[in-house]
């Protein structure tokens, strides 16, 4: 799914998608923190960027596909807590709440995710 260059970023930060998560999705930079990677992955789910999701999944836990459900629309992301995951760490966690609408019904997912640095880049390593 393409987004307008000025559309708000799905991750919830006050920036246009193209200058926020869009640049990471296009490979014009890499997430510098675990939280930034979490936000960019949420946005990737929102815009249907399966390639980015797979690229940022730890190879030990990466599924063969990160397929999206056409009846599911991700609405908002709320970061509840972070530990580690800064430019000075090699591991970190992000606890978040993601709201969605699935076939017209609202729902939410709450997860405590683990992130690690692999070859200098943050990757999603699974649920804590």
Coordinates of N, CA and C in Angstrom, one line a residue:
X1 N 0.8 -1.2 0.0 CA 0.0 0.0 0.0 C 0.9 1.2 0.0
X2 N 0.7 2.2 -0.9 CA 1.5 3.4 -0.9 C 0.8 4.4 0.0
X3 N 1.6 5.3 0.5 CA 1.1 6.4 1.3 C 1.6 7.7 0.7
X4 N 0.8 8.7 0.9 CA 1.1 10.1 0.5 C 2.4 10.5 1.2
X5 N 3.2 11.3 0.6 CA 4.5 11.8 1.2 C 4.2 12.6 2.4
X6 N 3.0 13.2 2.5 CA 2.7 14.1 3.7 C 1.8 13.4 4.7
X7 N 1.4 12.2 4.4 CA 0.5 11.5 5.3 C 1.2 11.2 6.7
X8 N 0.5 11.3 7.8 CA 1.1 11.0 9.1 C 1.6 9.6 9.1
X9 N 2.7 9.4 9.9 CA 3.2 8.1 10.0 C 2.4 7.2 10.9
X10 N 2.1 6.0 10.5 CA 1.3 5.1 11.3 C 1.8 4.8 12.7
X11 N 3.2 5.0 12.9 CA 3.8 4.7 14.2 C 3.4 5.6 15.3
X12 N 2.7 6.7 15.0 CA 2.2 7.6 16.0 C 3.1 8.8 16.3
X13 N 4.3 8.9 15.8 CA 5.2 10.0 16.0 C 4.7 11.2 15.1
X14 N 4.9 12.4 15.5 CA 4.4 13.6 14.7 C 5.3 13.9 13.5
X15 N 5.3 13.0 12.6 CA 6.1 13.3 11.3 C 5.4 12.6 10.2
X16 N 5.7 13.1 9.0 CA 5.1 12.4 7.8 C 5.7 11.0 7.6
X17 N 5.0 10.1 7.1 CA 5.5 8.7 6.9 C 6.8 8.7 6.1
X18 N 6.8 9.5 5.0 CA 8.0 9.5 4.2 C 9.3 9.9 4.9
X19 N 9.2 10.8 5.9 CA 10.4 11.2 6.7 C 10.6 10.4 7.9
X20 N 9.6 9.6 8.3 CA 9.7 8.8 9.6 C 10.0 7.4 9.2
X21 N 9.1 6.5 9.3 CA 9.3 5.1 9.1 C 9.5 4.8 7.6
X22 N 8.9 5.6 6.7 CA 9.1 5.4 5.3 C 10.5 5.3 4.8
X23 N 11.4 6.2 5.4 CA 12.8 6.1 5.0 C 13.5 4.8 5.5
X24 N 13.0 4.3 6.6 CA 13.6 3.0 7.0 C 13.1 1.9 6.1
X25 N 11.8 1.9 5.8 CA 11.3 0.9 4.9 C 12.0 0.9 3.5
X26 N 12.4 2.1 3.1 CA 13.0 2.3 1.8 C 14.5 1.9 1.9
X27 N 15.0 1.7 3.1 CA 16.4 1.3 3.2 C 17.4 2.5 3.3
X28 N 16.8 3.7 3.6 CA 17.6 4.9 3.6 C 18.1 5.2 5.0
X29 N 18.1 4.2 5.9 CA 18.6 4.3 7.2 C 18.2 3.1 8.0
X30 N 18.6 3.0 9.2 CA 18.3 1.9 10.0 C 17.9 2.4 11.4
X31 N 17.0 1.7 12.1 CA 16.5 2.0 13.4 C 17.7 2.1 14.3
X32 N 17.8 3.2 15.1 CA 18.9 3.4 16.1 C 18.5 2.9 17.4
X33 N 17.3 2.6 17.7 CA 16.8 2.1 19.0 C 15.8 0.9 18.8
X34 N 15.6 0.1 19.8 CA 14.6 -0.9 19.7 C 13.3 -0.3 19.6
X35 N 13.0 0.8 20.3 CA 11.7 1.4 20.1 C 11.4 1.9 18.7
X36 N 12.4 2.5 18.1 CA 12.3 2.9 16.7 C 12.0 1.8 15.8
X37 N 12.7 0.6 16.0 CA 12.5 -0.5 15.2 C 11.0 -1.0 15.4
X38 N 10.6 -1.0 16.7 CA 9.2 -1.5 17.0 C 8.2 -0.6 16.2
X39 N 8.4 0.7 16.3 CA 7.5 1.7 15.6 C 7.5 1.4 14.1
X40 N 8.7 1.2 13.5 CA 8.8 1.0 12.1 C 8.2 -0.3 11.6
X41 N 8.3 -1.3 12.5 CA 7.6 -2.6 12.2 C 6.1 -2.5 12.2
X42 N 5.6 -1.7 13.2 CA 4.2 -1.5 13.3 C 3.7 -0.8 12.0
X43 N 4.5 0.2 11.6 CA 4.1 0.9 10.3 C 4.2 0.0 9.1
X44 N 5.2 -0.9 9.1 CA 5.3 -1.9 8.0 C 4.1 -2.8 7.9
X45 N 3.6 -3.2 9.1 CA 2.4 -4.0 9.1 C 1.2 -3.1 8.6
X46 N 1.2 -1.9 8.9 CA 0.1 -1.0 8.5 C 0.1 -0.7 7.0
X47 N 1.3 -0.6 6.4 CA 1.4 -0.3 5.0 C 1.6 -1.6 4.1
X48 N 1.7 -2.7 4.8 CA 1.8 -4.0 4.1 C 3.2 -4.2 3.5
X49 N 4.3 -3.7 4.2 CA 5.7 -3.9 3.7 C 6.2 -5.2 4.3
X50 N 5.9 -6.3 3.6 CA 6.4 -7.6 4.1 C 7.9 -7.8 4.0
X51 N 8.5 -7.2 3.0 CA 10.0 -7.3 2.8 C 10.7 -6.7 4.0
X52 N 10.2 -5.5 4.5 CA 10.8 -4.9 5.6 C 10.6 -5.7 6.9
X53 N 9.4 -6.2 7.1 CA 9.2 -7.1 8.3 C 10.1 -8.3 8.3
X54 N 10.3 -8.9 7.2 CA 11.2 -10.1 7.1 C 12.6 -9.7 7.3
X55 N 13.0 -8.6 6.8 CA 14.4 -8.1 6.9 C 14.7 -7.8 8.4
X56 N 13.7 -7.4 9.2 CA 14.0 -6.9 10.5 C 13.6 -8.0 11.6
X57 N 13.4 -9.2 11.1 CA 13.1 -10.3 12.0 C 14.3 -11.1 12.2
X58 N 14.6 -11.5 13.4 CA 15.8 -12.3 13.7 C 15.7 -13.6 12.9
X59 N 16.8 -14.1 12.2 CA 16.7 -15.3 11.4 C 16.3 -16.5 12.1
X60 N 16.6 -16.6 13.4 CA 16.3 -17.8 14.2 C 14.8 -17.9 14.5
X61 N 14.0 -16.9 14.4 CA 12.6 -16.9 14.6 C 11.7 -16.4 13.5
X62 N 12.4 -16.0 12.4 CA 11.7 -15.5 11.2 C 10.8 -16.5 10.6
X63 N 9.5 -16.1 10.3 CA 8.6 -17.1 9.6 C 8.9 -17.0 8.1
X64 N 8.5 -17.9 7.3 CA 8.7 -17.9 5.9 C 8.0 -16.7 5.2
X65 N 6.9 -16.3 5.8 CA 6.1 -15.1 5.3 C 5.6 -14.3 6.4
X66 N 5.4 -13.1 6.1 CA 4.8 -12.2 7.1 C 3.5 -11.6 6.5
X67 N 2.8 -12.5 5.9 CA 1.6 -12.1 5.2 C 0.6 -11.2 6.0
X68 N 0.0 -10.4 5.3 CA -1.0 -9.5 5.9 C -2.4 -9.9 5.6
X69 N -3.3 -9.7 6.6 CA -4.7 -10.0 6.4 C -5.4 -8.8 5.8
X70 N -6.0 -8.9 4.7 CA -6.6 -7.8 4.0 C -7.8 -7.2 4.9
X71 N -8.4 -8.0 5.7 CA -9.5 -7.6 6.6 C -9.1 -6.9 7.9
X72 N -7.7 -6.7 8.0 CA -7.2 -6.2 9.3 C -6.5 -4.8 9.0
X73 N -6.9 -3.8 9.8 CA -6.3 -2.5 9.6 C -5.7 -2.1 10.9
X74 N -4.4 -1.8 11.0 CA -3.8 -1.3 12.2 C -4.1 0.1 12.4
X75 N -4.5 0.5 13.6 CA -5.0 1.9 13.8 C -4.1 2.8 14.6
X76 N -3.5 2.2 15.7 CA -2.6 3.1 16.5 C -1.7 2.2 17.3
X77 N -0.6 2.8 17.7 CA 0.4 2.2 18.5 C 0.7 3.0 19.8
X78 N 0.7 2.3 20.9 CA 1.0 3.0 22.2 C 2.2 2.2 22.8
X79 N 3.3 2.9 23.0 CA 4.5 2.3 23.7 C 4.2 2.4 25.2
X80 N 4.2 1.3 25.9 CA 3.9 1.3 27.3 C 5.2 1.3 28.2
X81 N 6.3 0.7 27.7 CA 7.5 0.6 28.5 C 8.6 0.1 27.6
X82 N 9.8 0.6 27.9 CA 11.0 0.1 27.2 C 12.1 -0.2 28.2
X83 N 12.9 -1.1 27.9 CA 14.1 -1.4 28.7 C 15.3 -1.6 27.8
X84 N 16.4 -1.0 28.1 CA 17.6 -1.1 27.2 C 17.2 -0.6 25.9
X85 N 17.8 -1.2 24.8 CA 17.4 -0.9 23.5 C 17.9 0.5 22.9
X86 N 18.8 1.1 23.6 CA 19.3 2.4 23.1 C 20.6 2.1 22.2
X87 N 21.2 3.2 21.8 CA 22.4 3.1 21.0 C 23.5 2.5 21.8
X88 N 23.4 2.4 23.1 CA 24.5 1.9 24.0 C 24.2 0.4 24.3
X89 N 23.1 -0.2 23.9 CA 22.8 -1.5 24.3 C 22.8 -2.5 23.1
X90 N 22.9 -3.8 23.4 CA 22.8 -4.8 22.4 C 21.5 -5.6 22.5
X91 N 20.7 -5.3 23.6 CA 19.4 -5.9 23.7 C 18.4 -4.9 24.3
X92 N 17.2 -5.2 24.1 CA 16.2 -4.3 24.6 C 14.8 -4.9 24.5
X93 N 13.9 -4.4 25.3 CA 12.5 -4.8 25.2 C 11.6 -3.6 25.0
X94 N 10.4 -3.9 24.4 CA 9.4 -2.8 24.2 C 8.1 -3.5 24.5
X95 N 7.4 -2.9 25.4 CA 6.0 -3.4 25.7 C 5.1 -2.4 25.1
X96 N 4.1 -2.9 24.3 CA 3.3 -2.0 23.5 C 1.9 -2.5 23.4
X97 N 1.0 -1.6 23.0 CA -0.4 -1.9 22.8 C -0.7 -1.4 21.4
X98 N -1.2 -2.3 20.5 CA -1.5 -1.9 19.1 C -3.0 -2.1 19.0
X99 N -3.7 -1.1 18.5 CA -5.1 -1.2 18.2 C -5.3 -1.4 16.7
X100 N -6.4 -2.2 16.5 CA -6.7 -2.6 15.1 C -8.2 -2.7 14.9
X101 N -8.6 -2.7 13.6 CA -10.0 -3.0 13.3 C -9.9 -4.2 12.3
X102 N -10.6 -5.3 12.7 CA -10.7 -6.5 11.9 C -12.1 -6.7 11.5
X103 N -12.3 -6.6 10.2 CA -13.6 -6.9 9.6 C -14.7 -6.0 10.3
X104 N -14.3 -4.8 10.6 CA -15.3 -3.8 11.2 C -15.3 -3.8 12.7
X105 N -14.6 -4.7 13.3 CA -14.6 -4.8 14.8 C -13.3 -4.4 15.4
X106 N -13.3 -3.5 16.4 CA -12.1 -3.0 17.0 C -11.5 -4.1 17.9
X107 N -10.2 -4.1 18.0 CA -9.5 -5.0 18.9 C -8.1 -4.4 19.3
X108 N -7.4 -5.1 20.1 CA -6.1 -4.6 20.5 C -5.2 -5.8 20.8
X109 N -3.9 -5.6 20.6 CA -2.9 -6.6 20.8 C -1.9 -5.9 21.8
X110 N -1.6 -6.6 22.9 CA -0.6 -6.1 23.8 C 0.5 -7.2 23.8
X111 N 1.8 -6.7 23.7 CA 2.9 -7.6 23.6 C 4.1 -7.0 24.3
X112 N 4.9 -7.8 24.8 CA 6.2 -7.4 25.3 C 7.3 -8.1 24.4
X113 N 7.9 -7.3 23.6 CA 8.8 -7.8 22.5 C 10.2 -7.7 22.9
X114 N 11.0 -8.6 22.4 CA 12.5 -8.6 22.6 C 13.2 -8.2 21.3
X115 N 14.2 -7.4 21.4 CA 15.0 -6.9 20.3 C 16.5 -7.1 20.6
X116 N 17.2 -7.5 19.6 CA 18.7 -7.6 19.8 C 19.4 -7.0 18.6
X117 N 20.6 -6.7 18.8 CA 21.5 -6.2 17.6 C 22.1 -7.4 17.0
X118 N 22.0 -7.4 15.7 CA 22.5 -8.5 14.8 C 23.3 -7.8 13.7
X119 N 24.6 -8.1 13.7 CA 25.5 -7.4 12.7 C 25.3 -5.9 12.7
X120 N 25.1 -5.3 14.0 CA 25.0 -3.9 14.1 C 23.6 -3.3 14.0
X121 N 22.6 -4.1 13.6 CA 21.3 -3.6 13.4 C 20.3 -4.2 14.3
X122 N 19.3 -3.4 14.7 CA 18.3 -4.0 15.6 C 17.4 -4.9 14.8
X123 N 17.0 -6.0 15.4 CA 16.1 -7.0 14.8 C 15.1 -7.5 15.9
X124 N 13.9 -7.8 15.5 CA 12.9 -8.4 16.4 C 13.2 -9.8 16.7
X125 N 13.3 -10.2 18.0 CA 13.7 -11.5 18.4 C 12.6 -12.3 19.0
X126 N 11.4 -11.8 19.1 CA 10.3 -12.5 19.6 C 9.7 -11.9 20.8
X127 N 8.8 -12.7 21.4 CA 8.0 -12.2 22.6 C 8.8 -12.6 23.8
X128 N 8.8 -11.7 24.8 CA 9.4 -12.0 26.1 C 8.6 -13.0 26.9

